[in-house]
């Protein structure tokens, strides 16, 4: 899959090697650090997603990847206030599919989920949202991404901070919830049901995390354990919301 509406490429790769020295400078210069934070906090300008931008992005991606087609071309990260020219985009997507450049298209949202940008491309479009068992999608979607890191960090912090909570989880699961690999296995196994999405996407550059994901798929926890885990997570989510 590839996306348009996200600014990546050679420039980002080239500046990557300068980021660590830049961070060091910012740590030593509080005034400069505050100025950078103000710049980062400034509201971003509304963006326009149209057929011309999609064509440039798709052709650039095909050339950069050295392939003839991509499986899915996503409208990436539209936010409330952005303009998504759904009519002309639909025509472009259908044309690109006839030409063999894409197999499918859709919308990938990671913020502003109160606005359903994917609805304009239904039923053909693929909907992808950032969601996890503590932050489920506000509406059904085809794919969920970002399913592991955020809930794993939240649950780990909560269990380490509250010995009583950790004891209750240990008793319910009949296992130490902080044992290496257990939370990732439970989270990945439960995420499809918890997010309300048809499938989840997971990727990592950490071989250990990839092994954990493979184990969750090949040998998931038994249904009773998963049900207890989902109930514990829902209880924690409800407490946080209150």
PDB file of C-alpha atoms in Angstrom:
ATOM      1  CA  UNK A   1       0.000   0.000   0.000  1.00  0.00           C
ATOM      2  CA  UNK A   2       1.035   3.620  -0.440  1.00  0.00           C
ATOM      3  CA  UNK A   3      -0.448   6.973   0.542  1.00  0.00           C
ATOM      4  CA  UNK A   4      -0.756  10.504  -0.725  1.00  0.00           C
ATOM      5  CA  UNK A   5      -1.054  13.555   1.484  1.00  0.00           C
ATOM      6  CA  UNK A   6       2.024  12.691   3.549  1.00  0.00           C
ATOM      7  CA  UNK A   7       5.291  14.552   3.009  1.00  0.00           C
ATOM      8  CA  UNK A   8       8.091  11.989   2.971  1.00  0.00           C
ATOM      9  CA  UNK A   9      11.002  11.182   0.710  1.00  0.00           C
ATOM     10  CA  UNK A  10      14.604  12.030   0.035  1.00  0.00           C
ATOM     11  CA  UNK A  11      14.624  15.265   1.980  1.00  0.00           C
ATOM     12  CA  UNK A  12      13.390  13.523   5.138  1.00  0.00           C
ATOM     13  CA  UNK A  13      16.015  10.829   4.765  1.00  0.00           C
ATOM     14  CA  UNK A  14      18.778  13.371   4.245  1.00  0.00           C
ATOM     15  CA  UNK A  15      17.908  15.436   7.310  1.00  0.00           C
ATOM     16  CA  UNK A  16      17.577  12.381   9.530  1.00  0.00           C
ATOM     17  CA  UNK A  17      21.293  12.298  10.311  1.00  0.00           C
ATOM     18  CA  UNK A  18      21.115  15.882  11.620  1.00  0.00           C
ATOM     19  CA  UNK A  19      18.273  15.297  14.083  1.00  0.00           C
ATOM     20  CA  UNK A  20      20.352  14.120  17.051  1.00  0.00           C
ATOM     21  CA  UNK A  21      22.722  17.133  16.975  1.00  0.00           C
ATOM     22  CA  UNK A  22      19.716  19.419  16.557  1.00  0.00           C
ATOM     23  CA  UNK A  23      18.051  17.938  19.627  1.00  0.00           C
ATOM     24  CA  UNK A  24      21.254  18.482  21.604  1.00  0.00           C
ATOM     25  CA  UNK A  25      21.302  22.156  20.590  1.00  0.00           C
ATOM     26  CA  UNK A  26      17.661  22.565  21.618  1.00  0.00           C
ATOM     27  CA  UNK A  27      18.342  21.050  25.031  1.00  0.00           C
ATOM     28  CA  UNK A  28      21.026  23.674  25.648  1.00  0.00           C
ATOM     29  CA  UNK A  29      18.962  26.614  24.364  1.00  0.00           C
ATOM     30  CA  UNK A  30      15.642  26.982  26.238  1.00  0.00           C
ATOM     31  CA  UNK A  31      14.568  30.078  24.279  1.00  0.00           C
ATOM     32  CA  UNK A  32      15.136  28.333  20.967  1.00  0.00           C
ATOM     33  CA  UNK A  33      13.326  25.255  22.258  1.00  0.00           C
ATOM     34  CA  UNK A  34      10.293  27.361  23.210  1.00  0.00           C
ATOM     35  CA  UNK A  35      10.279  28.980  19.776  1.00  0.00           C
ATOM     36  CA  UNK A  36      10.359  25.586  18.083  1.00  0.00           C
ATOM     37  CA  UNK A  37       7.498  24.359  20.271  1.00  0.00           C
ATOM     38  CA  UNK A  38       5.425  27.432  19.378  1.00  0.00           C
ATOM     39  CA  UNK A  39       6.093  26.770  15.712  1.00  0.00           C
ATOM     40  CA  UNK A  40       5.099  23.134  16.102  1.00  0.00           C
ATOM     41  CA  UNK A  41       1.961  24.078  18.020  1.00  0.00           C
ATOM     42  CA  UNK A  42       0.781  26.488  15.322  1.00  0.00           C
ATOM     43  CA  UNK A  43      -2.346  25.231  13.546  1.00  0.00           C
ATOM     44  CA  UNK A  44      -1.573  23.500  10.282  1.00  0.00           C
ATOM     45  CA  UNK A  45      -3.062  24.882   7.096  1.00  0.00           C
ATOM     46  CA  UNK A  46      -5.997  23.042   5.578  1.00  0.00           C
ATOM     47  CA  UNK A  47      -4.961  20.655   2.843  1.00  0.00           C
ATOM     48  CA  UNK A  48      -6.539  19.772  -0.482  1.00  0.00           C
ATOM     49  CA  UNK A  49      -6.707  16.172  -1.669  1.00  0.00           C
ATOM     50  CA  UNK A  50      -7.450  16.098  -5.370  1.00  0.00           C
ATOM     51  CA  UNK A  51      -6.816  13.987  -8.459  1.00  0.00           C
ATOM     52  CA  UNK A  52      -3.722  15.931  -9.522  1.00  0.00           C
ATOM     53  CA  UNK A  53      -2.045  15.369  -6.164  1.00  0.00           C
ATOM     54  CA  UNK A  54      -3.013  11.706  -6.166  1.00  0.00           C
ATOM     55  CA  UNK A  55      -1.555  11.213  -9.647  1.00  0.00           C
ATOM     56  CA  UNK A  56       1.746  12.840  -8.706  1.00  0.00           C
ATOM     57  CA  UNK A  57       1.982  10.798  -5.527  1.00  0.00           C
ATOM     58  CA  UNK A  58       1.120   7.495  -7.186  1.00  0.00           C
ATOM     59  CA  UNK A  59       3.536   7.917 -10.079  1.00  0.00           C
ATOM     60  CA  UNK A  60       6.280   9.021  -7.688  1.00  0.00           C
ATOM     61  CA  UNK A  61       5.661   6.029  -5.428  1.00  0.00           C
ATOM     62  CA  UNK A  62       5.702   3.555  -8.304  1.00  0.00           C
ATOM     63  CA  UNK A  63       8.988   4.994  -9.553  1.00  0.00           C
ATOM     64  CA  UNK A  64      10.567   5.088  -6.090  1.00  0.00           C
ATOM     65  CA  UNK A  65       9.494   1.544  -5.269  1.00  0.00           C
ATOM     66  CA  UNK A  66      10.384   0.195  -8.696  1.00  0.00           C
ATOM     67  CA  UNK A  67       7.044  -1.590  -9.077  1.00  0.00           C
ATOM     68  CA  UNK A  68       4.224  -1.556 -11.610  1.00  0.00           C
ATOM     69  CA  UNK A  69       1.373  -1.315  -9.110  1.00  0.00           C
ATOM     70  CA  UNK A  70       0.463  -0.998  -5.426  1.00  0.00           C
ATOM     71  CA  UNK A  71      -2.240  -2.960  -3.661  1.00  0.00           C
ATOM     72  CA  UNK A  72      -3.965   0.028  -2.029  1.00  0.00           C
ATOM     73  CA  UNK A  73      -3.624   3.778  -2.582  1.00  0.00           C
ATOM     74  CA  UNK A  74      -4.787   5.619   0.530  1.00  0.00           C
ATOM     75  CA  UNK A  75      -5.893   9.194   1.029  1.00  0.00           C
ATOM     76  CA  UNK A  76      -3.615   9.710   4.025  1.00  0.00           C
ATOM     77  CA  UNK A  77      -4.602  11.459   7.236  1.00  0.00           C
ATOM     78  CA  UNK A  78      -7.282  13.952   6.193  1.00  0.00           C
ATOM     79  CA  UNK A  79      -8.329  16.178   9.088  1.00  0.00           C
ATOM     80  CA  UNK A  80     -11.502  18.164   9.769  1.00  0.00           C
ATOM     81  CA  UNK A  81     -11.255  21.304   7.643  1.00  0.00           C
ATOM     82  CA  UNK A  82      -9.330  19.632   4.826  1.00  0.00           C
ATOM     83  CA  UNK A  83     -10.881  19.404   1.366  1.00  0.00           C
ATOM     84  CA  UNK A  84     -11.221  15.910  -0.070  1.00  0.00           C
ATOM     85  CA  UNK A  85     -12.432  16.101  -3.674  1.00  0.00           C
ATOM     86  CA  UNK A  86     -14.133  12.730  -3.482  1.00  0.00           C
ATOM     87  CA  UNK A  87     -15.839  12.908  -6.877  1.00  0.00           C
ATOM     88  CA  UNK A  88     -12.712  13.505  -8.944  1.00  0.00           C
ATOM     89  CA  UNK A  89     -10.662  11.239  -6.705  1.00  0.00           C
ATOM     90  CA  UNK A  90     -13.073   8.372  -7.233  1.00  0.00           C
ATOM     91  CA  UNK A  91     -12.773   8.849 -11.001  1.00  0.00           C
ATOM     92  CA  UNK A  92      -8.976   8.914 -10.730  1.00  0.00           C
ATOM     93  CA  UNK A  93      -8.879   5.799  -8.555  1.00  0.00           C
ATOM     94  CA  UNK A  94     -11.115   3.880 -10.941  1.00  0.00           C
ATOM     95  CA  UNK A  95      -8.958   4.959 -13.882  1.00  0.00           C
ATOM     96  CA  UNK A  96      -5.748   3.977 -12.073  1.00  0.00           C
ATOM     97  CA  UNK A  97      -7.208   0.573 -11.306  1.00  0.00           C
ATOM     98  CA  UNK A  98      -8.182   0.024 -14.946  1.00  0.00           C
ATOM     99  CA  UNK A  99      -4.615   0.933 -15.906  1.00  0.00           C
ATOM    100  CA  UNK A 100      -3.289  -1.674 -13.477  1.00  0.00           C
ATOM    101  CA  UNK A 101      -1.523   0.865 -11.234  1.00  0.00           C
ATOM    102  CA  UNK A 102      -3.560   0.057  -8.112  1.00  0.00           C
ATOM    103  CA  UNK A 103      -5.693  -2.829  -6.931  1.00  0.00           C
ATOM    104  CA  UNK A 104      -7.822  -0.833  -4.487  1.00  0.00           C
ATOM    105  CA  UNK A 105      -8.120   2.581  -2.853  1.00  0.00           C
ATOM    106  CA  UNK A 106      -9.411   4.101   0.334  1.00  0.00           C
ATOM    107  CA  UNK A 107      -8.896   6.485   3.243  1.00  0.00           C
ATOM    108  CA  UNK A 108      -6.492   6.122   6.173  1.00  0.00           C
ATOM    109  CA  UNK A 109      -7.319   8.296   9.218  1.00  0.00           C
ATOM    110  CA  UNK A 110      -5.337   8.650  12.428  1.00  0.00           C
ATOM    111  CA  UNK A 111      -6.990  11.780  13.839  1.00  0.00           C
ATOM    112  CA  UNK A 112     -10.216  13.694  13.471  1.00  0.00           C
ATOM    113  CA  UNK A 113     -12.117  10.422  13.433  1.00  0.00           C
ATOM    114  CA  UNK A 114     -15.355  12.240  14.195  1.00  0.00           C
ATOM    115  CA  UNK A 115     -15.429  13.051  10.463  1.00  0.00           C
ATOM    116  CA  UNK A 116     -16.044  10.010   8.262  1.00  0.00           C
ATOM    117  CA  UNK A 117     -13.990  10.767   5.155  1.00  0.00           C
ATOM    118  CA  UNK A 118     -14.151   7.126   4.054  1.00  0.00           C
ATOM    119  CA  UNK A 119     -17.926   7.249   3.706  1.00  0.00           C
ATOM    120  CA  UNK A 120     -17.652   9.214   0.459  1.00  0.00           C
ATOM    121  CA  UNK A 121     -15.805   6.284  -1.126  1.00  0.00           C
ATOM    122  CA  UNK A 122     -18.092   3.504   0.102  1.00  0.00           C
ATOM    123  CA  UNK A 123     -18.705   0.755  -0.674  1.00  0.00           C
ATOM    124  CA  UNK A 124     -15.654   0.236  -2.913  1.00  0.00           C
ATOM    125  CA  UNK A 125     -13.163   2.184  -0.803  1.00  0.00           C
ATOM    126  CA  UNK A 126     -11.054   0.575   1.920  1.00  0.00           C
ATOM    127  CA  UNK A 127     -11.346   2.301   5.306  1.00  0.00           C
ATOM    128  CA  UNK A 128      -8.343   2.270   7.634  1.00  0.00           C
ATOM    129  CA  UNK A 129      -8.217   3.933  11.062  1.00  0.00           C
ATOM    130  CA  UNK A 130      -5.895   4.167  14.025  1.00  0.00           C
ATOM    131  CA  UNK A 131      -7.558   2.143  16.768  1.00  0.00           C
ATOM    132  CA  UNK A 132      -6.730  -0.173  19.642  1.00  0.00           C
ATOM    133  CA  UNK A 133      -8.504  -1.998  22.443  1.00  0.00           C
ATOM    134  CA  UNK A 134      -8.378   1.076  24.716  1.00  0.00           C
ATOM    135  CA  UNK A 135      -9.283   3.476  21.898  1.00  0.00           C
ATOM    136  CA  UNK A 136     -11.691   1.612  19.590  1.00  0.00           C
ATOM    137  CA  UNK A 137     -12.751   3.030  16.252  1.00  0.00           C
ATOM    138  CA  UNK A 138     -15.872   5.233  16.410  1.00  0.00           C
ATOM    139  CA  UNK A 139     -17.354   3.300  13.481  1.00  0.00           C
ATOM    140  CA  UNK A 140     -16.670  -0.042  11.763  1.00  0.00           C
ATOM    141  CA  UNK A 141     -13.655  -0.027   9.451  1.00  0.00           C
ATOM    142  CA  UNK A 142     -11.870  -2.529   7.254  1.00  0.00           C
ATOM    143  CA  UNK A 143      -8.415  -2.138   8.782  1.00  0.00           C
ATOM    144  CA  UNK A 144      -6.995  -0.939  12.095  1.00  0.00           C
ATOM    145  CA  UNK A 145      -3.392   0.151  12.593  1.00  0.00           C
ATOM    146  CA  UNK A 146      -1.445   1.283  15.652  1.00  0.00           C
ATOM    147  CA  UNK A 147      -2.971  -1.548  17.667  1.00  0.00           C
ATOM    148  CA  UNK A 148      -0.047  -2.424  19.947  1.00  0.00           C
ATOM    149  CA  UNK A 149       2.281   0.344  21.114  1.00  0.00           C
ATOM    150  CA  UNK A 150      -0.195   2.738  22.742  1.00  0.00           C
ATOM    151  CA  UNK A 151      -2.256   0.165  24.708  1.00  0.00           C
ATOM    152  CA  UNK A 152       0.841  -1.820  25.675  1.00  0.00           C
ATOM    153  CA  UNK A 153       2.483   1.298  27.131  1.00  0.00           C
ATOM    154  CA  UNK A 154      -0.720   2.349  28.916  1.00  0.00           C
ATOM    155  CA  UNK A 155      -1.404  -1.060  30.439  1.00  0.00           C
ATOM    156  CA  UNK A 156       2.215  -1.607  31.444  1.00  0.00           C
ATOM    157  CA  UNK A 157       2.370   1.775  33.191  1.00  0.00           C
ATOM    158  CA  UNK A 158      -0.936   1.186  35.000  1.00  0.00           C
ATOM    159  CA  UNK A 159       0.052  -2.281  36.204  1.00  0.00           C
ATOM    160  CA  UNK A 160       3.461  -1.141  37.397  1.00  0.00           C
ATOM    161  CA  UNK A 161       1.977   1.830  39.244  1.00  0.00           C
ATOM    162  CA  UNK A 162      -0.761  -0.106  41.055  1.00  0.00           C
ATOM    163  CA  UNK A 163       0.227  -3.325  42.820  1.00  0.00           C
ATOM    164  CA  UNK A 164      -3.404  -4.078  43.671  1.00  0.00           C
ATOM    165  CA  UNK A 165      -4.409  -3.799  40.028  1.00  0.00           C
ATOM    166  CA  UNK A 166      -1.537  -6.057  38.995  1.00  0.00           C
ATOM    167  CA  UNK A 167      -2.632  -8.640  41.582  1.00  0.00           C
ATOM    168  CA  UNK A 168      -6.231  -8.613  40.300  1.00  0.00           C
ATOM    169  CA  UNK A 169      -5.026  -9.086  36.728  1.00  0.00           C
ATOM    170  CA  UNK A 170      -2.670 -11.867  37.799  1.00  0.00           C
ATOM    171  CA  UNK A 171      -5.511 -13.690  39.535  1.00  0.00           C
ATOM    172  CA  UNK A 172      -7.924 -13.252  36.624  1.00  0.00           C
ATOM    173  CA  UNK A 173      -5.437 -14.281  33.934  1.00  0.00           C
ATOM    174  CA  UNK A 174      -3.663 -16.913  36.032  1.00  0.00           C
ATOM    175  CA  UNK A 175      -0.428 -15.386  34.747  1.00  0.00           C
ATOM    176  CA  UNK A 176       1.790 -12.430  35.542  1.00  0.00           C
ATOM    177  CA  UNK A 177       0.499  -9.683  33.215  1.00  0.00           C
ATOM    178  CA  UNK A 178       3.968  -8.095  33.224  1.00  0.00           C
ATOM    179  CA  UNK A 179       5.724 -11.296  32.172  1.00  0.00           C
ATOM    180  CA  UNK A 180       7.816 -10.704  29.028  1.00  0.00           C
ATOM    181  CA  UNK A 181       5.719 -10.990  25.887  1.00  0.00           C
ATOM    182  CA  UNK A 182       2.376 -11.662  27.564  1.00  0.00           C
ATOM    183  CA  UNK A 183       0.716  -8.267  27.124  1.00  0.00           C
ATOM    184  CA  UNK A 184       1.717  -7.967  23.437  1.00  0.00           C
ATOM    185  CA  UNK A 185       0.368 -11.470  22.801  1.00  0.00           C
ATOM    186  CA  UNK A 186      -2.929 -10.699  24.512  1.00  0.00           C
ATOM    187  CA  UNK A 187      -3.290  -7.295  22.843  1.00  0.00           C
ATOM    188  CA  UNK A 188      -2.574  -8.561  19.341  1.00  0.00           C
ATOM    189  CA  UNK A 189      -4.871 -11.560  19.778  1.00  0.00           C
ATOM    190  CA  UNK A 190      -7.726  -9.407  21.074  1.00  0.00           C
ATOM    191  CA  UNK A 191      -7.376  -6.417  18.764  1.00  0.00           C
ATOM    192  CA  UNK A 192      -9.644  -7.506  15.913  1.00  0.00           C
ATOM    193  CA  UNK A 193     -12.579  -8.037  18.265  1.00  0.00           C
ATOM    194  CA  UNK A 194     -11.743  -4.998  20.401  1.00  0.00           C
ATOM    195  CA  UNK A 195     -11.411  -2.508  17.548  1.00  0.00           C
ATOM    196  CA  UNK A 196     -14.475  -3.630  15.617  1.00  0.00           C
ATOM    197  CA  UNK A 197     -12.412  -3.783  12.423  1.00  0.00           C
ATOM    198  CA  UNK A 198     -12.249  -6.664   9.962  1.00  0.00           C
ATOM    199  CA  UNK A 199      -8.465  -6.982  10.209  1.00  0.00           C
ATOM    200  CA  UNK A 200      -5.469  -5.362  11.878  1.00  0.00           C
ATOM    201  CA  UNK A 201      -2.189  -4.196  10.396  1.00  0.00           C
ATOM    202  CA  UNK A 202       0.967  -4.612  12.415  1.00  0.00           C
ATOM    203  CA  UNK A 203       4.574  -3.943  11.512  1.00  0.00           C
ATOM    204  CA  UNK A 204       7.802  -3.531  13.436  1.00  0.00           C
ATOM    205  CA  UNK A 205      11.521  -3.237  12.799  1.00  0.00           C
ATOM    206  CA  UNK A 206      12.128  -5.082  16.086  1.00  0.00           C
ATOM    207  CA  UNK A 207      12.543  -8.842  15.397  1.00  0.00           C
ATOM    208  CA  UNK A 208      11.321  -9.595  18.924  1.00  0.00           C
ATOM    209  CA  UNK A 209       8.061  -7.777  18.268  1.00  0.00           C
ATOM    210  CA  UNK A 210       7.623  -9.592  14.953  1.00  0.00           C
ATOM    211  CA  UNK A 211       8.124 -12.918  16.754  1.00  0.00           C
ATOM    212  CA  UNK A 212       5.522 -11.916  19.358  1.00  0.00           C
ATOM    213  CA  UNK A 213       3.032 -11.086  16.616  1.00  0.00           C
ATOM    214  CA  UNK A 214       3.685 -14.393  14.861  1.00  0.00           C
ATOM    215  CA  UNK A 215       3.171 -16.257  18.142  1.00  0.00           C
ATOM    216  CA  UNK A 216      -0.101 -14.438  18.793  1.00  0.00           C
ATOM    217  CA  UNK A 217      -1.405 -15.524  15.396  1.00  0.00           C
ATOM    218  CA  UNK A 218      -0.095 -19.087  15.419  1.00  0.00           C
ATOM    219  CA  UNK A 219      -0.881 -19.874  19.063  1.00  0.00           C
ATOM    220  CA  UNK A 220      -3.422 -17.407  20.441  1.00  0.00           C
ATOM    221  CA  UNK A 221      -4.554 -17.551  24.067  1.00  0.00           C
ATOM    222  CA  UNK A 222      -7.623 -19.655  24.747  1.00  0.00           C
ATOM    223  CA  UNK A 223     -11.012 -17.930  24.331  1.00  0.00           C
ATOM    224  CA  UNK A 224     -11.659 -17.783  28.085  1.00  0.00           C
ATOM    225  CA  UNK A 225      -8.370 -16.002  28.746  1.00  0.00           C
ATOM    226  CA  UNK A 226      -9.029 -13.549  25.917  1.00  0.00           C
ATOM    227  CA  UNK A 227     -12.513 -12.844  27.255  1.00  0.00           C
ATOM    228  CA  UNK A 228     -11.134 -12.148  30.734  1.00  0.00           C
ATOM    229  CA  UNK A 229      -8.437  -9.904  29.277  1.00  0.00           C
ATOM    230  CA  UNK A 230     -10.963  -7.924  27.247  1.00  0.00           C
ATOM    231  CA  UNK A 231     -13.123  -7.488  30.349  1.00  0.00           C
ATOM    232  CA  UNK A 232     -10.139  -6.260  32.375  1.00  0.00           C
ATOM    233  CA  UNK A 233      -9.142  -3.827  29.615  1.00  0.00           C
ATOM    234  CA  UNK A 234     -12.718  -2.546  29.308  1.00  0.00           C
ATOM    235  CA  UNK A 235     -12.839  -1.992  33.068  1.00  0.00           C
ATOM    236  CA  UNK A 236      -9.595  -0.022  32.934  1.00  0.00           C
ATOM    237  CA  UNK A 237     -10.831   1.990  29.948  1.00  0.00           C
ATOM    238  CA  UNK A 238     -14.077   2.777  31.740  1.00  0.00           C
ATOM    239  CA  UNK A 239     -12.201   3.909  34.829  1.00  0.00           C
ATOM    240  CA  UNK A 240      -9.982   6.190  32.763  1.00  0.00           C
ATOM    241  CA  UNK A 241     -13.009   7.699  31.025  1.00  0.00           C
ATOM    242  CA  UNK A 242     -14.663   8.397  34.361  1.00  0.00           C
TER     243      UNK A 242
END
